Coordinates of C-alpha atoms in Angstrom, one line a residue:
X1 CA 8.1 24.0 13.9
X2 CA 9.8 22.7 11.4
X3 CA 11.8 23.9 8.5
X4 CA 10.1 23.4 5.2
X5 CA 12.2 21.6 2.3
X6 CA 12.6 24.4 -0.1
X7 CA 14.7 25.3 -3.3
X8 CA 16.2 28.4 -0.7
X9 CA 16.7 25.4 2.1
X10 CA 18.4 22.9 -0.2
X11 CA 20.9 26.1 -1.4
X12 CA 21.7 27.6 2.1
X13 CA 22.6 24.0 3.2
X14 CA 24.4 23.6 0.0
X15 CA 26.8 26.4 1.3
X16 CA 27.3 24.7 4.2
X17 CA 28.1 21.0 2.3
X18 CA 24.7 19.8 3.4
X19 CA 26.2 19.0 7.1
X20 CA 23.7 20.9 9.2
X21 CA 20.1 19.6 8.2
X22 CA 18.3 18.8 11.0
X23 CA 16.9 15.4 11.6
X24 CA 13.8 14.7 10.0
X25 CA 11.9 13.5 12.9
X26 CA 12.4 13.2 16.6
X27 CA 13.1 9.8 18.4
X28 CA 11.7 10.0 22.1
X29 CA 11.4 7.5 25.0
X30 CA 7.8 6.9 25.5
X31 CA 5.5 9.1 27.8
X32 CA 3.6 7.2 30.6
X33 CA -0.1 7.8 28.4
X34 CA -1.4 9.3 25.3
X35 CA -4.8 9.5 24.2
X36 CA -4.0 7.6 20.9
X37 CA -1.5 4.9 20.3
X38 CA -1.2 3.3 17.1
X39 CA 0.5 0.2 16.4
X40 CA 2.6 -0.6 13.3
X41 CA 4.9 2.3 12.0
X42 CA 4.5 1.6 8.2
X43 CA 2.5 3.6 5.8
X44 CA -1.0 3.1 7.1
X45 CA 0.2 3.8 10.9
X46 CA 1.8 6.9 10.3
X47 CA -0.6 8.6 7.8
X48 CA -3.4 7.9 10.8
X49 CA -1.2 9.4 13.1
X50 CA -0.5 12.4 10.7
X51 CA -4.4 12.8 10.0
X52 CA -5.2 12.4 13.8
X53 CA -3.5 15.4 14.3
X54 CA -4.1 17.3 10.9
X55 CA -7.9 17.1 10.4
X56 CA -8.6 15.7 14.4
X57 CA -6.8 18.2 16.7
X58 CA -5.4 15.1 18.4
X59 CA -1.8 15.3 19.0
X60 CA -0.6 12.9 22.3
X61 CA -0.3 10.4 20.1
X62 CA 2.3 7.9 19.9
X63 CA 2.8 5.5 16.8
X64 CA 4.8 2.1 18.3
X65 CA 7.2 0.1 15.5
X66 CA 8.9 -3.1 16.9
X67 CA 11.5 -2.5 14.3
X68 CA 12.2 0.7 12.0
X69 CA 9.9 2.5 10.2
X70 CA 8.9 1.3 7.0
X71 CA 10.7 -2.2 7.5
X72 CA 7.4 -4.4 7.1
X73 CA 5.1 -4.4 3.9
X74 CA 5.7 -0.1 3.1
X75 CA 9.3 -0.9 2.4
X76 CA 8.8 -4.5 0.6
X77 CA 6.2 -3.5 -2.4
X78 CA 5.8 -2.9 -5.7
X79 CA 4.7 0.9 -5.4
X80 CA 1.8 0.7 -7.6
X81 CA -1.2 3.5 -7.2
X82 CA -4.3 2.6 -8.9
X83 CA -7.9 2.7 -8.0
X84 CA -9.6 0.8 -10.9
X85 CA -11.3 -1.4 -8.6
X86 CA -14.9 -2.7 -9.3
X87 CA -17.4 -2.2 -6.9
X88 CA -18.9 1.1 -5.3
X89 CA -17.5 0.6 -1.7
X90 CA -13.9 -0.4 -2.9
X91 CA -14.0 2.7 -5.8
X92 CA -14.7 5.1 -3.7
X93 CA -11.7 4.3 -1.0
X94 CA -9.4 4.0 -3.4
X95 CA -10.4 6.6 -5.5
X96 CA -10.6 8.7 -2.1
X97 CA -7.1 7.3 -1.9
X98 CA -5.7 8.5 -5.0
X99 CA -7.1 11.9 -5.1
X100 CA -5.1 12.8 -2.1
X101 CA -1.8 11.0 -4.0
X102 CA -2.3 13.4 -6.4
X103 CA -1.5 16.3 -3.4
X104 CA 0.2 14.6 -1.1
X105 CA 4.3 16.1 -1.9
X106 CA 2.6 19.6 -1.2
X107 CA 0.9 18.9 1.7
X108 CA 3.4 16.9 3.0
X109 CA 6.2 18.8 2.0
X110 CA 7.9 15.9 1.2
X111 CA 8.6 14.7 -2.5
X112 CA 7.1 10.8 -2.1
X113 CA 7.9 10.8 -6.2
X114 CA 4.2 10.3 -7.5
X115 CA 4.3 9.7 -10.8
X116 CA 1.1 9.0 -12.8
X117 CA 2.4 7.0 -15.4
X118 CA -0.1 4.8 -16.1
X119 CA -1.6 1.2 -15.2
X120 CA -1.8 -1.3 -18.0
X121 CA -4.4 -4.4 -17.2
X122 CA -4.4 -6.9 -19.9
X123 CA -6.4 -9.1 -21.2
X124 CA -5.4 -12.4 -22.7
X125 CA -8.7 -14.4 -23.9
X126 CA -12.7 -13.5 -24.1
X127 CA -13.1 -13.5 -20.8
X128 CA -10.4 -11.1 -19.5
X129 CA -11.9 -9.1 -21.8
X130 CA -15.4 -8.8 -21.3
X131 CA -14.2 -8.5 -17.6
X132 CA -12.1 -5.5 -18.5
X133 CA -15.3 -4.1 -19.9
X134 CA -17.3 -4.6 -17.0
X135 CA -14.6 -3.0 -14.5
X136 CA -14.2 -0.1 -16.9
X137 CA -18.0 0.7 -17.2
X138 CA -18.2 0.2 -13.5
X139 CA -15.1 2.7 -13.0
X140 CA -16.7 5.1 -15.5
X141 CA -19.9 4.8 -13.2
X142 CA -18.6 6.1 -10.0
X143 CA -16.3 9.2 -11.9
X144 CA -13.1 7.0 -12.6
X145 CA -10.9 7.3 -15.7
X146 CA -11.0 4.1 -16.9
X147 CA -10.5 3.0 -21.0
X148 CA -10.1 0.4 -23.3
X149 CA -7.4 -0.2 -25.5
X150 CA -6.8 -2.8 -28.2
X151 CA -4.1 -4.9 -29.4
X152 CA -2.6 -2.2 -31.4
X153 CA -3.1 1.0 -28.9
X154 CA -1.6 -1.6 -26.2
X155 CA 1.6 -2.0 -28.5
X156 CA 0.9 2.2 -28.9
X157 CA 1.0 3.0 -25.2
X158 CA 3.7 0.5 -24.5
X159 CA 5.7 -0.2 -27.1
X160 CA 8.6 -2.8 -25.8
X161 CA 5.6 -5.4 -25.1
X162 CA 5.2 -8.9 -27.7
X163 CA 1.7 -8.8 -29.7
X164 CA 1.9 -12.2 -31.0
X165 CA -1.1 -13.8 -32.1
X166 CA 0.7 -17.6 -31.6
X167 CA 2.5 -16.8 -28.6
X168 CA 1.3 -18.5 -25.0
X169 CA -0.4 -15.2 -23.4
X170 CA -1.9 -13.1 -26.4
X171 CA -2.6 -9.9 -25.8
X172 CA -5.9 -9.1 -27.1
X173 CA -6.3 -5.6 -25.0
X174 CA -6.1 -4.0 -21.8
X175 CA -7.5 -1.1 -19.5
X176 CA -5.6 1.8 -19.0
X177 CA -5.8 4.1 -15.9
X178 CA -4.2 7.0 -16.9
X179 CA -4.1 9.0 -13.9
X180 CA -2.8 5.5 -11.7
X181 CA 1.4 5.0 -11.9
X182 CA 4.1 4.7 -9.0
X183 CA 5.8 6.3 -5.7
X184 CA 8.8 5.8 -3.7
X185 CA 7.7 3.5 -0.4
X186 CA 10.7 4.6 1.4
X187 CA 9.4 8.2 0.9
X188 CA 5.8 7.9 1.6
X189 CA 6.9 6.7 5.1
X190 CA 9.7 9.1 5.6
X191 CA 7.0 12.0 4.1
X192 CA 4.2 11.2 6.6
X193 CA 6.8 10.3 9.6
X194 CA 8.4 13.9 9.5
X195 CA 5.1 15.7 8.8
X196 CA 3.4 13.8 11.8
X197 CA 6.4 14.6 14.0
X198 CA 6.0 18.3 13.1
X199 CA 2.5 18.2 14.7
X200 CA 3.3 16.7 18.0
X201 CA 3.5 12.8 17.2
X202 CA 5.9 10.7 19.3
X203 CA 7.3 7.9 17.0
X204 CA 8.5 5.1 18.7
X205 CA 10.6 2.6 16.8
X206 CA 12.7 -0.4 18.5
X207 CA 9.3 -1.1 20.8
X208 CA 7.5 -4.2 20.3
X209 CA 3.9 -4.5 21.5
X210 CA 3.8 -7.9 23.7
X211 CA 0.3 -7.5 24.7
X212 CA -3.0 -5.3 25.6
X213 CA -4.3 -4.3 29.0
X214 CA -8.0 -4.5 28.4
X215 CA -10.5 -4.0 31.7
X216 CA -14.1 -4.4 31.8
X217 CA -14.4 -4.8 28.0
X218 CA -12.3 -1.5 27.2
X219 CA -8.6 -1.1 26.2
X220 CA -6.5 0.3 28.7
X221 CA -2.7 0.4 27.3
X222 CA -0.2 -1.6 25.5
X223 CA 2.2 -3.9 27.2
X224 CA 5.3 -3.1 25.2
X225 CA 9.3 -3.7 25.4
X226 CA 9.6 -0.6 26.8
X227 CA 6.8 -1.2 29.4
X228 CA 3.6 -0.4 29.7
X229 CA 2.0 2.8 27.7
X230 CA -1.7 3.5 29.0
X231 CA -3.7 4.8 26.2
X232 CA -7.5 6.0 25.7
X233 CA -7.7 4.4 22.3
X234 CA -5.6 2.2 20.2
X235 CA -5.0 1.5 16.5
X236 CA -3.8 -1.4 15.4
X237 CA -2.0 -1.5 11.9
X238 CA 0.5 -4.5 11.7
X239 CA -0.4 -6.2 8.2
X240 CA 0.6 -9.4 7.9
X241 CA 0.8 -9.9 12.0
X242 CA -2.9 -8.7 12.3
X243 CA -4.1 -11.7 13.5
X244 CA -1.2 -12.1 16.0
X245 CA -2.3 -8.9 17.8
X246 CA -6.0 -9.7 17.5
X247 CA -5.7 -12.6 19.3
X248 CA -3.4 -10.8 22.0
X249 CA -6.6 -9.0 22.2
X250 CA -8.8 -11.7 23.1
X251 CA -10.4 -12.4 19.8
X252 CA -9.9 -14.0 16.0
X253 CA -9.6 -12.2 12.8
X254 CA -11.1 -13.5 9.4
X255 CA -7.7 -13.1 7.6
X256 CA -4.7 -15.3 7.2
X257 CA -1.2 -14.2 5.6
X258 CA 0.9 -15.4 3.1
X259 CA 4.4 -14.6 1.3
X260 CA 4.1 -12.3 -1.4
X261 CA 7.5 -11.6 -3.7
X262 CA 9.0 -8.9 -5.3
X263 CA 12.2 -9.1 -7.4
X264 CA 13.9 -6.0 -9.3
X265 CA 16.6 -6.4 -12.3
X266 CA 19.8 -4.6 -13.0
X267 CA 19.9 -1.0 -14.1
X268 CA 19.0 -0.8 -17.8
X269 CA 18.1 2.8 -19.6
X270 CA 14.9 3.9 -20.0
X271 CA 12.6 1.2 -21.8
X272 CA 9.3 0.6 -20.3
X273 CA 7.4 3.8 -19.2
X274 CA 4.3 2.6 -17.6
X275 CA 2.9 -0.3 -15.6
X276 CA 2.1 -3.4 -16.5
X277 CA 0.0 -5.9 -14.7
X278 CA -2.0 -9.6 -16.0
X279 CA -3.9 -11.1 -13.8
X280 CA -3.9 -14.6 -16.2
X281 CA 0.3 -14.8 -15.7
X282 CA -0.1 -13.5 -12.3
X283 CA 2.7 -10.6 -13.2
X284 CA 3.6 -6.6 -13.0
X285 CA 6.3 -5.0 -14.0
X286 CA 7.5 -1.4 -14.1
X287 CA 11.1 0.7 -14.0
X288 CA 11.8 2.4 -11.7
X289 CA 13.8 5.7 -11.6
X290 CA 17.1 4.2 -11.2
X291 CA 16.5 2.0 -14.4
X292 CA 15.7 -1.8 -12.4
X293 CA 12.4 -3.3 -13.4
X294 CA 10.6 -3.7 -10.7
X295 CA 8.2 -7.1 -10.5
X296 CA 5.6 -8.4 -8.9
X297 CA 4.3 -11.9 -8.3
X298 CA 1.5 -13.7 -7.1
X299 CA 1.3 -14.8 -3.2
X300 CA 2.7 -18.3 -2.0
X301 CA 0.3 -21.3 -1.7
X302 CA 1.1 -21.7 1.9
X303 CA 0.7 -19.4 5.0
X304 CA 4.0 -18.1 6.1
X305 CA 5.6 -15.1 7.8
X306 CA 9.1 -15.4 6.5
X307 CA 9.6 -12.4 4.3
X308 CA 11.1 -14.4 1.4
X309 CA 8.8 -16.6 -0.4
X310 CA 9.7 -19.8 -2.6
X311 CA 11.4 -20.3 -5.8
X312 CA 8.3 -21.8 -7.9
X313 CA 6.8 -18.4 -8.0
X314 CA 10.2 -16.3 -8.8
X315 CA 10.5 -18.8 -11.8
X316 CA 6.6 -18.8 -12.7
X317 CA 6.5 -14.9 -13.0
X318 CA 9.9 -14.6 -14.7
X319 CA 8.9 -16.9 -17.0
X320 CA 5.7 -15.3 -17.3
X321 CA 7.3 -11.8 -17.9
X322 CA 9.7 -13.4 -21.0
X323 CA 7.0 -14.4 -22.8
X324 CA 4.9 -10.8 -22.6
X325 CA 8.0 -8.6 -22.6
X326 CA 10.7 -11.0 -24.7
X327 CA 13.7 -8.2 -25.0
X328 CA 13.7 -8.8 -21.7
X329 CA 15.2 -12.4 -21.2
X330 CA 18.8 -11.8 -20.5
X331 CA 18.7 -9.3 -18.3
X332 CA 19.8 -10.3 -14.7
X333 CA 17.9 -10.1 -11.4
X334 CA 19.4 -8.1 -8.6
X335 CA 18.0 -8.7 -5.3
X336 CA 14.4 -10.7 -4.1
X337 CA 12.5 -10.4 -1.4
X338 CA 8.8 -11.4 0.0
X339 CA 6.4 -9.5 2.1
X340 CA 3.6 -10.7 4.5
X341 CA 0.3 -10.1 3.2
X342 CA -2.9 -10.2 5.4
X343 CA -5.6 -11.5 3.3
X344 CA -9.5 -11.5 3.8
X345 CA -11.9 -14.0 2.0
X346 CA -13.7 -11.2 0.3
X347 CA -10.1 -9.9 -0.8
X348 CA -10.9 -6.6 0.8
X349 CA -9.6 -4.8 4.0
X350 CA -10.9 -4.4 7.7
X351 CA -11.3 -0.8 8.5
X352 CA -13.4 -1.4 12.2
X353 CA -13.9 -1.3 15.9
X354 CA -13.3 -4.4 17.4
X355 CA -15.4 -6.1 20.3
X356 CA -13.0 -4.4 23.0
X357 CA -14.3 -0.9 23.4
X358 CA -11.4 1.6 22.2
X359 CA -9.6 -0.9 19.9
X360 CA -9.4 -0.4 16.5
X361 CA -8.3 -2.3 13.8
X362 CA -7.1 -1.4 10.4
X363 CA -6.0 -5.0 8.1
X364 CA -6.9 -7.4 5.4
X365 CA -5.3 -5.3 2.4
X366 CA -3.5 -8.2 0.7
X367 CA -1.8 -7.0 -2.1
X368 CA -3.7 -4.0 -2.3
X369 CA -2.4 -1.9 1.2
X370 CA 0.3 0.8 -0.5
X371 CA -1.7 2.5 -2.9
X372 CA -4.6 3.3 -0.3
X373 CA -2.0 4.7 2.0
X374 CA -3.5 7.7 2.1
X375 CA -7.2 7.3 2.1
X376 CA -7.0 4.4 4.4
X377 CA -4.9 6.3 7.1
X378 CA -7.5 9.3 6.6
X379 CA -10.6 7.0 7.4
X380 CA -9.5 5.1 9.8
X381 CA -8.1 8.4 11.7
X382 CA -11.3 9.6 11.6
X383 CA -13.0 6.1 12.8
X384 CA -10.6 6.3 15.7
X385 CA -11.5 10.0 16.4
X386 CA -15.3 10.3 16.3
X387 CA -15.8 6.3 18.1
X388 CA -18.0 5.6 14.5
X389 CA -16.8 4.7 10.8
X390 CA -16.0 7.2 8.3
X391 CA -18.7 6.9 5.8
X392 CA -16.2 5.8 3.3
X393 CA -15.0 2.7 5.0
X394 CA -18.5 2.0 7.3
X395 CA -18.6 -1.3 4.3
X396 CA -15.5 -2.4 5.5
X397 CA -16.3 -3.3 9.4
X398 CA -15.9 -6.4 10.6
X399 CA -19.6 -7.1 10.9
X400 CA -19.9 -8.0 7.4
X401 CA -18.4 -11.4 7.6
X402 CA -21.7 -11.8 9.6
X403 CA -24.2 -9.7 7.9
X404 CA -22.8 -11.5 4.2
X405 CA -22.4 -8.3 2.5
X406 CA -19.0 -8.8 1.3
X407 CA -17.0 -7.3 -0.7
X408 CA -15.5 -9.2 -3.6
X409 CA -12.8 -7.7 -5.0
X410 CA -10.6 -10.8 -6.0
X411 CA -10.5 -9.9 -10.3
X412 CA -10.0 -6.2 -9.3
X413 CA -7.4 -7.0 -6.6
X414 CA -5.8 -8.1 -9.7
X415 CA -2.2 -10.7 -9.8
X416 CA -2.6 -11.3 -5.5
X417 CA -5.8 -13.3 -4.7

């Protein structure tokens, strides 16, 4: 067992000039078979593994990263937490989702930095507004906190932004999701890495998956760089390179991914204390604790996996974020970088079995992937355990691109789709 992070902890070490903590997770060579090996070490992964063993009993599991944990989409975010999405299936995941946010430090034992701060959606003509409307009664409808605010309580609630009526994105209102704000990426993989590893998890970074062992229509192993590891079931949460492992699998996936950017500015003080997110300029901005502003863009025009992106969109949401937030204009970026989104038409993610018995796959988030990190690794643990889907993300199987009930979520998915 583990030693819990504590105020007493933190002072004994203290004495000792912090030199003796142990490490925060184990790094072993893989065993010859485990009844559960899940593939992709960012958030998604290693909450399933964690809830695999937490609510499952089902420890011989092994979660397999070709590179280090949290290098792929966990790390290269935005950290927004929000579940002010519009339709039933999609409210109550993410809602799911942010409930256990809420907890998550404590029953972790880890501080991932949750802070609800808020989520600013604005609205910039008539019809961003009477689509605000509709979300918000919708959100009210299935129990989420969800209001309007006006030009003036928008200018209230966050004061550094420009209300001009003449200027080329007038803002006319906006939602607010009060309980919805930010956490530390770095920490919600760290968080759900060590707590996973305290429960038996092996977590395997450094190991690239080149391929499946399936026999007689059921998954036998992995085919890794460290060999072959036979498994009884396998979860598959790679992100952007969803499709690449599907079709080492044997069959295609309805998503395709793209470059999606991120830029943060030098450190200023304290100025902007909630996020802020238009779909119409296809920008979000926040600060984070360190004082950068963290911003978000839309997602490339081209399918890529280079985790860059192109200039056009760095200018385009710069630009965009002048003319909302103008005190901000000569203020210097930092550092930019792009992550590779996996995108389905419906804008909404693939929580499923696949058509090779014991294969499971877990994909299609887009834009939308870090703030279900918990609810999405505590359904699809369970869809992995009990063979069937959680009831909460039965909607999202991959028989609905057949069946025609989709789920559109491309307004609620917000600056992305």
């Amino acid at each position: 067992m583990q030693a819990r992070y504590s105020f007493f902890s933190l002072a004994r070490n203290a004495l000792g000039y912090h030199e003796s903590w142990p490490e925060a997770w184990r790094s072993p060579e893989p065993k010859a078979s485990y009844d559960v090996v899940v593939v992709g070490g960012g958030g998604h992964g290693l909450a399933t593994a964690y809830y695999l063993a937490k609510e499952h009993g089902i420890t011989n599991v092994a979660v397999i990263e070709r590179g280090w944990l949290g290098g792929g989409n966990t790390g290269r975010n935005t950290t927004i937490v929000r579940s002010n999405y519009l339709w039933d299936e999609s409210a109550a995941l993410y809602e799911h989702a942010l409930k256990l946010w809420e907890g998550l430090s404590q029953d972790l034992n880890y501080n991932v930095m949750f802070s609800q701060r808020g989520v600013l959606n604005l609205a910039h003509n008539q019809h961003d507004l009477r689509e605000l409307q509709r979300r918000i009664h919708s959100n009210r409808l299935n129990g989420i906190d969800s209001e309007f605010l006006d030009a003036e309580g928008v200018k209230a609630f966050c004061p550094p932004i420009d209300l001009r009526r003449n200027g080329r994105y007038p803002v006319l209102g906006a939602s607010l999701q009060r309980r919805a704000g930010t956490a530390r990426h770095d920490a919600v993989a760290w968080g759900y890495a060590r707590a996973a590893d305290a429960r038996g998890v092996d977590i395997i970074q450094n190991c690239p998956v080149t391929g499946f062992r399936i026999a007689e229509g059921r998954i036998q192993g992995v085919e890794t760089g460290k060999g072959f590891i036979e498994a009884k079931k396998v979860a598959v949460v790679t992100a952007g390179h969803s499709s690449v492992m599907a079709d080492l699998a044997g069959f295609r996936l309805p998503v395709h991914s793209l470059p999606l950017q991120a830029l943060v500015s030098e450190p200023v003080k304290p100025v902007i204390d909630c996020v802020v997110m238009s779909n119409a300029v296809h920008a979000y901005v926040s600060q984070s604790d360190k004082g950068e502003l963290v911003i978000g863009a839309g997602v490339d025009k081209y399918i890529g996996y280079g985790q860059r992106g192109s200039l056009p969109v760095t200018e385009e949401t710069l630009a965009a974020i002048c003319e909302l937030f103008p005190i901000f204009r000569r203020m210097r970026m930092l550092r930019q970088w792009g992550g590779i989104v996996d995108t389905c038409p419906d804008a909404s993610p693939i929580i499923s079995k696949t058509p090779v018995q014991g294969l499971y796959f877990n994909c299609g988030w887009g834009t939308g992937g870090f703030k279900a990190t918990p609810g999405s690794g505590w359904v699809f643990a369970a869809t992995v355990a009990n063979d069937e889907p959680h009831p909460i993300a039965a909607p999202f199987a991959l028989e609905r691109f057949t069946s025609g009930y989709l789920i559109d979520e491309h307004g609620a998915a917000a600056v992305a789709h």
